[in-house]
One Martini backbone bead per residue (centre of mass of N, CA, C, O) as a GRO file, in nm:
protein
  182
    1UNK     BB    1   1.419   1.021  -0.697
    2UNK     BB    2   1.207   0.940  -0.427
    3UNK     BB    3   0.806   1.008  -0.461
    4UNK     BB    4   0.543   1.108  -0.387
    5UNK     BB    5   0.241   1.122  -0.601
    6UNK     BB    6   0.023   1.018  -0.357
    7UNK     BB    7  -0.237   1.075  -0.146
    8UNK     BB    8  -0.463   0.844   0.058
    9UNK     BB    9  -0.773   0.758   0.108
   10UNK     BB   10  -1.083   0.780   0.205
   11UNK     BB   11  -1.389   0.790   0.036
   12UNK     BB   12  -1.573   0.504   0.117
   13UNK     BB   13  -1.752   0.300   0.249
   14UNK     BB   14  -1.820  -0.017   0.165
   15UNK     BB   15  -2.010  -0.308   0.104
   16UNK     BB   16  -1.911  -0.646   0.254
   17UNK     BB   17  -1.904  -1.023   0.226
   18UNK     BB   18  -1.732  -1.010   0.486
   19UNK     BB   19  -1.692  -1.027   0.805
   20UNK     BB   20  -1.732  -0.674   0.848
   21UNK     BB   21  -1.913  -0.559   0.590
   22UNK     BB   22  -1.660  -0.302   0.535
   23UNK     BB   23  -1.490  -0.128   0.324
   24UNK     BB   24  -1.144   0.085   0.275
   25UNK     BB   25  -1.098   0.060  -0.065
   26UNK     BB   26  -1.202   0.335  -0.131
   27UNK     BB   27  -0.930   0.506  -0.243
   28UNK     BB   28  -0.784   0.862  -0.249
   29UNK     BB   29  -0.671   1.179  -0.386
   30UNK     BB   30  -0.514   1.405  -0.198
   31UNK     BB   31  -0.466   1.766  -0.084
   32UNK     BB   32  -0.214   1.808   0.059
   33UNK     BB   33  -0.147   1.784   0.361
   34UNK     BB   34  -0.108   1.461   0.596
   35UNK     BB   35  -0.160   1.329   0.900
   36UNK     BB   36   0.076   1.128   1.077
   37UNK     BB   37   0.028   0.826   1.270
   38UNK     BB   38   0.000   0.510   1.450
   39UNK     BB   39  -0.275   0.455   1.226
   40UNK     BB   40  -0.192   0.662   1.013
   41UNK     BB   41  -0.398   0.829   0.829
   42UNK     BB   42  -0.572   1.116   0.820
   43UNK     BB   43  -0.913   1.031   0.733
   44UNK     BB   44  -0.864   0.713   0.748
   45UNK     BB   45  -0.918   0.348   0.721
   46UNK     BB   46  -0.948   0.051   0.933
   47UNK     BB   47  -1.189  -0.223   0.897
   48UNK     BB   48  -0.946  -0.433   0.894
   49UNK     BB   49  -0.698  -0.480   1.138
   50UNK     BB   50  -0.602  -0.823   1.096
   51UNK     BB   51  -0.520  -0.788   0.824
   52UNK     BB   52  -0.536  -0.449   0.714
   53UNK     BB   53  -0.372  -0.323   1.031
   54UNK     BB   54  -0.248  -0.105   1.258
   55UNK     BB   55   0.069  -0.029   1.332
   56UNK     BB   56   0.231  -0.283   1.101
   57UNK     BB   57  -0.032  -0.124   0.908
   58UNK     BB   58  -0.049   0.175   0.864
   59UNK     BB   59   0.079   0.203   0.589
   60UNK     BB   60   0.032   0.184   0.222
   61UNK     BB   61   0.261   0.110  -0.042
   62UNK     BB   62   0.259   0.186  -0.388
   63UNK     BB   63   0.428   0.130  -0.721
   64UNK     BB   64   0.414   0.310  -1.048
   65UNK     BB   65   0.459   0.057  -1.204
   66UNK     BB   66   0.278  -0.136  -1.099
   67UNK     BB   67   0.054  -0.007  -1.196
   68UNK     BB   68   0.129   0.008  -1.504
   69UNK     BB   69   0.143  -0.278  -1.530
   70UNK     BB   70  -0.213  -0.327  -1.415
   71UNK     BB   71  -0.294  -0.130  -1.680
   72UNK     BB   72  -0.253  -0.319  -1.904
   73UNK     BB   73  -0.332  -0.608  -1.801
   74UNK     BB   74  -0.666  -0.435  -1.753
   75UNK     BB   75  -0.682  -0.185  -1.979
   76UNK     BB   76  -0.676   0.029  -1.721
   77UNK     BB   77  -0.701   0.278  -1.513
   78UNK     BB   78  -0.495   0.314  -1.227
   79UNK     BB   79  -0.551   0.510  -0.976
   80UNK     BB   80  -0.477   0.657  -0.730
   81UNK     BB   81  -0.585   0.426  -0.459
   82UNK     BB   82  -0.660   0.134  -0.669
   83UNK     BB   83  -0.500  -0.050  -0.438
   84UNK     BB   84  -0.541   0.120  -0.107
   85UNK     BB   85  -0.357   0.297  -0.102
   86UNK     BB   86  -0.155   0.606   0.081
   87UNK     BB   87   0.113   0.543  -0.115
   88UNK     BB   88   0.225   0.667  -0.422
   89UNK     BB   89   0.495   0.547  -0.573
   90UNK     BB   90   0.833   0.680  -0.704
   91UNK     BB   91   1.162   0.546  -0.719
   92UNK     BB   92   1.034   0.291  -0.635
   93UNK     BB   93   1.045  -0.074  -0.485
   94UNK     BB   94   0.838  -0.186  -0.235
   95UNK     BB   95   0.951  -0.505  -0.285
   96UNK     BB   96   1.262  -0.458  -0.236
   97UNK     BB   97   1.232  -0.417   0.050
   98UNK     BB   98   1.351  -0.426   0.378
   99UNK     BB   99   1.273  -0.571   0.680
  100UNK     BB  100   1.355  -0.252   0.863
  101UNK     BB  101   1.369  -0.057   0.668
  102UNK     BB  102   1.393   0.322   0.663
  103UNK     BB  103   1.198   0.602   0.598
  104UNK     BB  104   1.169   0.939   0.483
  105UNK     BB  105   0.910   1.123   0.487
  106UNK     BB  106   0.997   1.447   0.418
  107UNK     BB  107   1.078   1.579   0.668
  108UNK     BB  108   0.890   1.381   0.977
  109UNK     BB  109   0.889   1.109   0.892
  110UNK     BB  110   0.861   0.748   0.959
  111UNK     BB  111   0.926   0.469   0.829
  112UNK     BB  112   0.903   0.065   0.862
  113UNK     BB  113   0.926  -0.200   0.711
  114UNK     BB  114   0.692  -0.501   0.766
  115UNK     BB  115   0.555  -0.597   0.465
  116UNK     BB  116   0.298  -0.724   0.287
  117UNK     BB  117   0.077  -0.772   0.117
  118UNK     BB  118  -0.247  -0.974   0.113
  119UNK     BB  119  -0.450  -1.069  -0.083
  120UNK     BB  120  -0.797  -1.043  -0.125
  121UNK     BB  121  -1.162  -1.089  -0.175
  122UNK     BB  122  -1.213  -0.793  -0.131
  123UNK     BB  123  -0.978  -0.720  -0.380
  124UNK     BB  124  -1.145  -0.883  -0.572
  125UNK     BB  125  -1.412  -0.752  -0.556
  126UNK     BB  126  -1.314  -0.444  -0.680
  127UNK     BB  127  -1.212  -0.533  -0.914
  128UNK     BB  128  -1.380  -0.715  -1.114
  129UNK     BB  129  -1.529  -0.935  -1.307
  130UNK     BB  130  -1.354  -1.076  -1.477
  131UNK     BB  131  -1.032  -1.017  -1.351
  132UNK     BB  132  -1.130  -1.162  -1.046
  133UNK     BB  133  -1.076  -1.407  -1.164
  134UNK     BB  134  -0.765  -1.472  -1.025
  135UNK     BB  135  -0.666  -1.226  -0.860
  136UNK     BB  136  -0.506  -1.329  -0.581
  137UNK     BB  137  -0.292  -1.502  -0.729
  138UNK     BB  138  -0.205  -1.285  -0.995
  139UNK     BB  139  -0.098  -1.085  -0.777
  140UNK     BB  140   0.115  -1.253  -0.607
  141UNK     BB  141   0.262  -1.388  -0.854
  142UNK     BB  142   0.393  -1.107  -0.946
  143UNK     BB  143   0.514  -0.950  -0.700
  144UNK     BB  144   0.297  -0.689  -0.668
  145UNK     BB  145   0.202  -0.543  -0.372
  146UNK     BB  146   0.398  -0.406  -0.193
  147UNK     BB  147   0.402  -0.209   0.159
  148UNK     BB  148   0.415  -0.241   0.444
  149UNK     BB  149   0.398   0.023   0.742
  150UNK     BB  150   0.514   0.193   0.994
  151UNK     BB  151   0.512   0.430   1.269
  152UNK     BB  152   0.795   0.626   1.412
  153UNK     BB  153   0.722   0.929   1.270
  154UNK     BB  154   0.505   1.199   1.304
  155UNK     BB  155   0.340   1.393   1.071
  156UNK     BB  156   0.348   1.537   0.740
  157UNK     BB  157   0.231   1.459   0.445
  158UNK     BB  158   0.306   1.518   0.056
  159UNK     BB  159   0.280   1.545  -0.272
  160UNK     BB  160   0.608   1.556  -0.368
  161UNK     BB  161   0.752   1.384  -0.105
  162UNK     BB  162   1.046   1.262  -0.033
  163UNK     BB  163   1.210   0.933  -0.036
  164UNK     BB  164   1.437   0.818   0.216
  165UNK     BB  165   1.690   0.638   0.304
  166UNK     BB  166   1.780   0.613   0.650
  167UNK     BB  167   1.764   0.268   0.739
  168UNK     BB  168   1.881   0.013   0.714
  169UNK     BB  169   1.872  -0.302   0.746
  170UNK     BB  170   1.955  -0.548   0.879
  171UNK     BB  171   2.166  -0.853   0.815
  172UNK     BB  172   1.932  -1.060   0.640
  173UNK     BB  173   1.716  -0.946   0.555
  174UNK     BB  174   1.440  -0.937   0.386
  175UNK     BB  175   1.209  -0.916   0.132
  176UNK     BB  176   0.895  -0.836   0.042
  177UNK     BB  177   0.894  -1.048  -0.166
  178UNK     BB  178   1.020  -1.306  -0.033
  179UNK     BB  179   0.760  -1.292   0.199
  180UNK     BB  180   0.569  -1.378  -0.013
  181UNK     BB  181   0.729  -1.630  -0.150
  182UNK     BB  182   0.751  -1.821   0.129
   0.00000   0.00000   0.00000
């Protein structure tokens, strides 16, 4: 059973010397029910719209093993929310998802997978230090970034709510990976 380990917001935004000035990459997770709108999640930001948010990355999920693999790879632990996620899962590969199919989350959320993450030098000056260097590279070329969702149905998640693929993609649709490896 495939199920939200942790939902995340913005903890702070912080400066940075990016177009924007500043970034909502320092999310946490928080406790409770959070309310998914047509911009995700409630109390959360998205600093940089053009690149990571609007309407087809309203919600960033981000897989367990994932993170995992890149906590060996680092060295370090990487809570929820230290990929900039929204939704930490497990039993389930989000890079696996196919664009266009459709998950229930919790009881009334519907989301829709629109695409990859892109890395950025904003994610790379995040990561720091020596793992910095190649990591917008090394990030993508191991193809774990995880999957942008639209939101479908207006709802309210929270840890420990199932995530069921509610309706398959169209036919000849592309995984997640697939998109990033193009």
């Amino acid at each position: 059973m495939a199920s939200i380990l942790a939902v995340c917001v913005v903890h702070a935004l912080r400066p940075d010397p990016g177009p924007v000035g500043v970034t909502a990459i320092d999310k946490r997770a928080v406790t409770g029910p959070v309310r998914v709108g047509r911009y995700g999640l409630r109390a959360d930001v998205q600093a940089d719209r053009k690149f990571h948010g609007g309407e087809d990355q309203a919600v960033y999920v981000y897989g367990e093993d994932d993170a995992a693999h890149w906590a060996r790879e680092l060295g370090r632990e990487l809570p929820p929310g230290w990929f900039g996620e929204n939704l930490r899962v497990a039993g389930l590969d989000p890079n696996e998802a196919r664009i266009g199919e459709r998950w229930r989350v919790g009881a009334d959320v519907v989301l829709e997978v629109t695409g990859p993450r892109t890395p950025c030098a904003t994610f790379a000056r995040w990561v720091g230090g020596d793992d910095e260097r190649g990591w917008v590279r090394r990030f993508r070329d191991e193809a774990r970034v995880g999957a942008y969702l639209r939101v479908v149905h207006r709802g309210s998640v929270r840890a420990g709510d199932e995530v069921v693929l509610e309706q398959t993609a169209p036919a000849g649709a592309p995984t997640v990976r697939e998109v990033l490896l193009a």
